[in-house]
Short mmCIF file of N, CA and C in Angstrom, two decimals:
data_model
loop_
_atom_site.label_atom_id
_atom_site.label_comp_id
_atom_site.label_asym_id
_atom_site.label_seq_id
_atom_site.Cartn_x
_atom_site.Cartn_y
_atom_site.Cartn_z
N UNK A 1 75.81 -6.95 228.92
CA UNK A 1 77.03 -6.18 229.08
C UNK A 1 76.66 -4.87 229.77
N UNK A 2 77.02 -4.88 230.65
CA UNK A 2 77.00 -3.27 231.33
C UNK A 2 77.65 -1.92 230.43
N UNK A 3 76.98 -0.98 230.81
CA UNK A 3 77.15 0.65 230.31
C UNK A 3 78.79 0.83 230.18
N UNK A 4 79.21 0.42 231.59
CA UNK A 4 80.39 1.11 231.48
C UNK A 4 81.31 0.26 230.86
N UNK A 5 81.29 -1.21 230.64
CA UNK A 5 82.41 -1.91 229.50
C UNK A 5 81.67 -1.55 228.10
N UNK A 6 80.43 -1.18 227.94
CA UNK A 6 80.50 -0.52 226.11
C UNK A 6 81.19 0.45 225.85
N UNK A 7 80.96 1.53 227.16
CA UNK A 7 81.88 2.67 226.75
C UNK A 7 83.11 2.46 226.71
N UNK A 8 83.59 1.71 227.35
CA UNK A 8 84.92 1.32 227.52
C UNK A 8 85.38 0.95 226.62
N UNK A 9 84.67 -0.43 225.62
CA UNK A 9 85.01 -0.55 224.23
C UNK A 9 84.79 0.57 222.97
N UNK A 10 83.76 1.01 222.93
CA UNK A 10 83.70 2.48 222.42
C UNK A 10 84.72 3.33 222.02
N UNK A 11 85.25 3.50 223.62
CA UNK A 11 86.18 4.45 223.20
C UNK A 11 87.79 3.60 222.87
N UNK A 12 88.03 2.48 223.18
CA UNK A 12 89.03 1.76 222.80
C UNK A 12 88.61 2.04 220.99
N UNK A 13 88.05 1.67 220.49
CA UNK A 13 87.77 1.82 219.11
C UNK A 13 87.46 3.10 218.12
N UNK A 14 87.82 4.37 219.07
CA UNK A 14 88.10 5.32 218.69
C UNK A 14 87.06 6.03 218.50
N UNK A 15 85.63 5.69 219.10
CA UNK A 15 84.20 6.51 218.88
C UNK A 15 83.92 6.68 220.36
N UNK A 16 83.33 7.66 220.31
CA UNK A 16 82.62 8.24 221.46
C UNK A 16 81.19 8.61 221.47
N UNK A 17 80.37 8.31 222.61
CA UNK A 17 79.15 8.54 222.25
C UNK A 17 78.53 9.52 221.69
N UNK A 18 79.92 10.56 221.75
CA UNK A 18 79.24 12.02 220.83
C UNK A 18 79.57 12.07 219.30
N UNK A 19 79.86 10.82 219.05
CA UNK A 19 80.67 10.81 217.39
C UNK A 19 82.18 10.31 217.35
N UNK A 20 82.51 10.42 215.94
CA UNK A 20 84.22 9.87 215.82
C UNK A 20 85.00 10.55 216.63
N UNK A 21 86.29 10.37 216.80
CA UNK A 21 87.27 11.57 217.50
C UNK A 21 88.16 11.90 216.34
N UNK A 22 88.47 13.34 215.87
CA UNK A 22 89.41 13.00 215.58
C UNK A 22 90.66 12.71 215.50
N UNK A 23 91.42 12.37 214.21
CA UNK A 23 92.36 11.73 214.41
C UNK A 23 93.81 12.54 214.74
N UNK A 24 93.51 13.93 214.09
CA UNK A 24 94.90 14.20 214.34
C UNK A 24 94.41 16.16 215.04
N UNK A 25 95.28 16.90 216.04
CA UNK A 25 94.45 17.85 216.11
C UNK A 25 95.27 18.82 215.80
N UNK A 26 95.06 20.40 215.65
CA UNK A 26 95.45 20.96 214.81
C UNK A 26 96.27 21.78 215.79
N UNK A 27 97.59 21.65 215.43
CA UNK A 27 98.65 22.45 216.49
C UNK A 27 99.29 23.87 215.65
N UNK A 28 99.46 24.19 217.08
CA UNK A 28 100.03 25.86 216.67
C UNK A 28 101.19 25.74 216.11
N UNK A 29 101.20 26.42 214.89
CA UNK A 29 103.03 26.55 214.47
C UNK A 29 103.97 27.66 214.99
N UNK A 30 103.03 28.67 215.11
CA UNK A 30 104.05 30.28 215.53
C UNK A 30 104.49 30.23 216.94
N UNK A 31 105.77 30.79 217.00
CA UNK A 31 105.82 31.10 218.47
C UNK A 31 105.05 32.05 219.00
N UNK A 32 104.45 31.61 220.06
CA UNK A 32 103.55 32.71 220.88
C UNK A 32 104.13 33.59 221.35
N UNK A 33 105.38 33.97 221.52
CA UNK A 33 106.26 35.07 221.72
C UNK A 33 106.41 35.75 221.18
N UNK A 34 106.48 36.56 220.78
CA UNK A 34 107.74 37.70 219.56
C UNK A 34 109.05 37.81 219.97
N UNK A 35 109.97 38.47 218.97
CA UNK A 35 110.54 38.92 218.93
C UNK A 35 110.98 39.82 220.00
N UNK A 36 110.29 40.91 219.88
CA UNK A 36 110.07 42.21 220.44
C UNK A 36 109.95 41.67 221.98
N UNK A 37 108.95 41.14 222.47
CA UNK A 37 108.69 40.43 223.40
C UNK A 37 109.76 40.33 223.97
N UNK A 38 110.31 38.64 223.78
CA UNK A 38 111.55 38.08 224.29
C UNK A 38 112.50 39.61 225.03
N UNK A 39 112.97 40.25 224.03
CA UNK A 39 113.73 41.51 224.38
C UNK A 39 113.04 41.97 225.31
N UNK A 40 111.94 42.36 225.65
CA UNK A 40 111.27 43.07 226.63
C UNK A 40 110.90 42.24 227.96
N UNK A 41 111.29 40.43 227.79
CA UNK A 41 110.95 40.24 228.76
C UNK A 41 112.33 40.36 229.75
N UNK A 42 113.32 40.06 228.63
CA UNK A 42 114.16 39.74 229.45
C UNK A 42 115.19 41.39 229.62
N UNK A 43 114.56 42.30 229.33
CA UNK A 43 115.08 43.71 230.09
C UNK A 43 114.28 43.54 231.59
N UNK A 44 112.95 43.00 231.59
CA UNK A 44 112.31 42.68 233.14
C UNK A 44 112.86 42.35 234.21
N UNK A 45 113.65 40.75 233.33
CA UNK A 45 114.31 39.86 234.07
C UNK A 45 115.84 40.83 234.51
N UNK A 46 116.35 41.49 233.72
CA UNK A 46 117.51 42.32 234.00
C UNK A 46 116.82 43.58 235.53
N UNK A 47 116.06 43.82 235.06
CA UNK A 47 115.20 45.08 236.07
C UNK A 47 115.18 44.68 237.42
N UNK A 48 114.47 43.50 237.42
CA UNK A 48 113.97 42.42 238.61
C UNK A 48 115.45 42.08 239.56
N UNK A 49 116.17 41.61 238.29
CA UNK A 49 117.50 41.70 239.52
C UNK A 49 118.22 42.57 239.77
N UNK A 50 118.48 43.53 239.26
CA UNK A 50 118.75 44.81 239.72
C UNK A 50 118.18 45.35 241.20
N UNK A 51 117.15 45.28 241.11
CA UNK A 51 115.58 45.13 242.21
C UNK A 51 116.85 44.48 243.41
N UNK A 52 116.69 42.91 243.18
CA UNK A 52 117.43 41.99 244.48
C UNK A 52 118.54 42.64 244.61
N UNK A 53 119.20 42.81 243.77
CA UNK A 53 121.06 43.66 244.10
C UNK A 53 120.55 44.36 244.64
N UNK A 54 120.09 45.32 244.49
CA UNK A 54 119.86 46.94 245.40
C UNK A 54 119.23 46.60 246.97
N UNK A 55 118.57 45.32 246.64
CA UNK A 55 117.62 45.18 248.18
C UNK A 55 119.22 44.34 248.86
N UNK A 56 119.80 43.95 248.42
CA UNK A 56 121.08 43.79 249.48
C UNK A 56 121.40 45.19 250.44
N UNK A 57 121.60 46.20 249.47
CA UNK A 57 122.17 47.36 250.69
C UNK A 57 121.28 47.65 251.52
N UNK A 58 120.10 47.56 251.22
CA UNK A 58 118.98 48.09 252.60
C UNK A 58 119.31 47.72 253.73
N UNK A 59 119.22 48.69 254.76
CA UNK A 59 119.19 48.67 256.04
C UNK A 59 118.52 47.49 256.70
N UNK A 60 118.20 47.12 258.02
CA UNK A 60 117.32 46.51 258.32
C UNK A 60 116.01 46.77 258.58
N UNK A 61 116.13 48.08 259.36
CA UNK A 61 114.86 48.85 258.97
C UNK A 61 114.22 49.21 257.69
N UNK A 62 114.69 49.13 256.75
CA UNK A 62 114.73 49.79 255.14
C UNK A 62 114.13 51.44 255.33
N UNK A 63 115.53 51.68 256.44
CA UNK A 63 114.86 53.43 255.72
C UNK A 63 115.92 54.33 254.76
N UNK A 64 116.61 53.41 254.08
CA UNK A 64 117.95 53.96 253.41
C UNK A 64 117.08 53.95 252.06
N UNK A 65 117.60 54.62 251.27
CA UNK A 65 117.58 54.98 249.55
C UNK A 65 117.55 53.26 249.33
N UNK A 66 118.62 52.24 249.29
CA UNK A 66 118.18 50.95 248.66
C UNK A 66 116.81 50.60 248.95
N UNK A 67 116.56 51.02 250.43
CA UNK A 67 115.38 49.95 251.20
C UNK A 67 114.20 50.63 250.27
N UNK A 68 114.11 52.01 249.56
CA UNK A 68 113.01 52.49 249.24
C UNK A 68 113.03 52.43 247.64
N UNK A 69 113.91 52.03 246.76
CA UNK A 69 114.21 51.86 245.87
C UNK A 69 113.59 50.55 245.14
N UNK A 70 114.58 49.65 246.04
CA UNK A 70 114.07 47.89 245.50
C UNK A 70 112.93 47.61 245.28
N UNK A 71 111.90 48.19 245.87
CA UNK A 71 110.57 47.62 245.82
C UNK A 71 110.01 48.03 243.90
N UNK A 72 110.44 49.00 243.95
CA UNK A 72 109.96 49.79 242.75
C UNK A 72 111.09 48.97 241.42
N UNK A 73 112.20 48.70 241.86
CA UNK A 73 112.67 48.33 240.95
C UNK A 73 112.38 46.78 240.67
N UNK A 74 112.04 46.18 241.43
CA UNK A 74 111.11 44.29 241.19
C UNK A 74 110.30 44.41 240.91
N UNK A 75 109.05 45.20 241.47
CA UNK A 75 107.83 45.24 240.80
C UNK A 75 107.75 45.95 239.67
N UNK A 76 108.88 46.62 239.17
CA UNK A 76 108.46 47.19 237.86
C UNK A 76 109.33 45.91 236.79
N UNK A 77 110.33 45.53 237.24
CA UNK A 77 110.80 44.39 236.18
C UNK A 77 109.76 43.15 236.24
N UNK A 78 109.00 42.64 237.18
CA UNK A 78 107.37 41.79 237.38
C UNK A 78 106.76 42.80 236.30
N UNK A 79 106.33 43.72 235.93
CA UNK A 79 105.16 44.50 235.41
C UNK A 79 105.83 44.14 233.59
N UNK A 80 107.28 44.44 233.67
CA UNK A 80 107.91 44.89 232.42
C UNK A 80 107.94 43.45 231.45
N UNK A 81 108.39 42.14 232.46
CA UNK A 81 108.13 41.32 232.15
C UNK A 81 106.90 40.30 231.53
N UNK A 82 105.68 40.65 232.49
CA UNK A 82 104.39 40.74 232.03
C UNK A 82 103.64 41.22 230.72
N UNK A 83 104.24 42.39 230.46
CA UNK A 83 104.19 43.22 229.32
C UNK A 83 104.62 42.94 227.78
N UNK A 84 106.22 41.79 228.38
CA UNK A 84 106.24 41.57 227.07
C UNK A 84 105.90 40.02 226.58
N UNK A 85 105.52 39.56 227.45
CA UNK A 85 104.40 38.21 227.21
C UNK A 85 103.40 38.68 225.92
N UNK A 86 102.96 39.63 226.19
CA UNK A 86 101.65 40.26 225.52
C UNK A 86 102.15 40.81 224.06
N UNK A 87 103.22 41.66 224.40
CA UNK A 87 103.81 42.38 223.31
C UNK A 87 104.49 41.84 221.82
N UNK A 88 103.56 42.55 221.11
CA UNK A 88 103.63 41.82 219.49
C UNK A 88 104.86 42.86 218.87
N UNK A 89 105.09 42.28 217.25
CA UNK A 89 105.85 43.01 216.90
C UNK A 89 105.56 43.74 216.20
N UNK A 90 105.96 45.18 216.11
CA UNK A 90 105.60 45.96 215.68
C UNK A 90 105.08 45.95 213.52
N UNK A 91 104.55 46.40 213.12
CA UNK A 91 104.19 46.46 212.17
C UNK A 91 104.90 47.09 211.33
N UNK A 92 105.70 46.01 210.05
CA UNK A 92 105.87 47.40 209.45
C UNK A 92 105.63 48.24 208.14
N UNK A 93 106.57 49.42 208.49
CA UNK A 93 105.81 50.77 207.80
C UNK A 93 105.62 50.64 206.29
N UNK A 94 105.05 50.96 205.75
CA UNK A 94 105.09 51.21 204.45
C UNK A 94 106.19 51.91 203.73
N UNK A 95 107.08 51.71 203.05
CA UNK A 95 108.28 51.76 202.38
C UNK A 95 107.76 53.59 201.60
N UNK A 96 108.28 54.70 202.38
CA UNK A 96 108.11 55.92 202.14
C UNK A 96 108.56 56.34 200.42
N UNK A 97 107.68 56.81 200.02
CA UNK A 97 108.42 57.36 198.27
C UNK A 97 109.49 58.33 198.66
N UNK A 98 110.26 57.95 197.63
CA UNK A 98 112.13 59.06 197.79
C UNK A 98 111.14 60.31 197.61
N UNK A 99 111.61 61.36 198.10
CA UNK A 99 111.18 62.71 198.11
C UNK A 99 111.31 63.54 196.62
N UNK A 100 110.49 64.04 196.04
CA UNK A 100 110.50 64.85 194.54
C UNK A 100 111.20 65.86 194.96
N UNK A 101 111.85 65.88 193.99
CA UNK A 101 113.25 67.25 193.99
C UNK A 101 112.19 68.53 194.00
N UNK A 102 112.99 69.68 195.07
CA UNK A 102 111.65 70.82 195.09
C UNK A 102 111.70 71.66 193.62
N UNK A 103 110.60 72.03 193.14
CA UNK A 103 110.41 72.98 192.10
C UNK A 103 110.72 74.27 192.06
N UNK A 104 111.35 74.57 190.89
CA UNK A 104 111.74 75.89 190.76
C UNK A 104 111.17 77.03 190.39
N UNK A 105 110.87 77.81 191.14
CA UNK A 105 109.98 79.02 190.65
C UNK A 105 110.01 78.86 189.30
N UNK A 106 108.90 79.59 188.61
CA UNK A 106 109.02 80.18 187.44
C UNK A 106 109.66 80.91 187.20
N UNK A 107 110.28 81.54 186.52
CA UNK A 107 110.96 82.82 186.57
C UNK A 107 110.52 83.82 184.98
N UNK A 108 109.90 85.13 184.88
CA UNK A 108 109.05 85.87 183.95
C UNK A 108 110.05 86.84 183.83
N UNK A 109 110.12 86.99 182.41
CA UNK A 109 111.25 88.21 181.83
C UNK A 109 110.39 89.47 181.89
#
């Protein structure tokens, strides 16, 4: 029998020459997103087109206010968007103690 029909049966039978495989593999439950995120990506996505609307009024030359505008406003909704790929949710704070009523002088006869 040749090399390559053992392996072939091999791995039909669920072993590999490096050992068993296993059987089941271990998947992510959380969304890789946040919360926070989502919101931040999609203010990007709002930014970004804002960006294209504004690059409508540009001139052809782009020496008008849109033509110098748009660029800054796409690449910053690209950047903003990027950002919240990454962006976790914030942590939170530790539940502050109610404030102690202030103390009253002493007062000496």
């Amino acid at each position: 029998m040749s090399k390559k029909k053992k392996r072939k049966e091999e791995r039909a039978g669920g072993k590999t020459p490096g050992g068993e495989v296993p059987g089941t593999s271990a998947s992510v439950e959380t969304d890789p997103i946040s919360a926070v995120g989502k919101k931040t990506i999609v203010a990007g996505v709002v930014l970004a087109a804002a960006g294209f609307m504004v690059l409508t009024k540009a001139d052809a030359m782009g020496r008008n206010w849109a033509g110098t505008l748009s660029p800054f406003l796409i690449l910053g909704g690209y950047a903003v968007m990027g950002w919240g790929i990454f962006r976790d949710d914030p942590e939170p704070s530790a539940p502050a103690a109610p404030p102690s009523p202030p103390s009253e002088p002493e007062k000496t006869a």
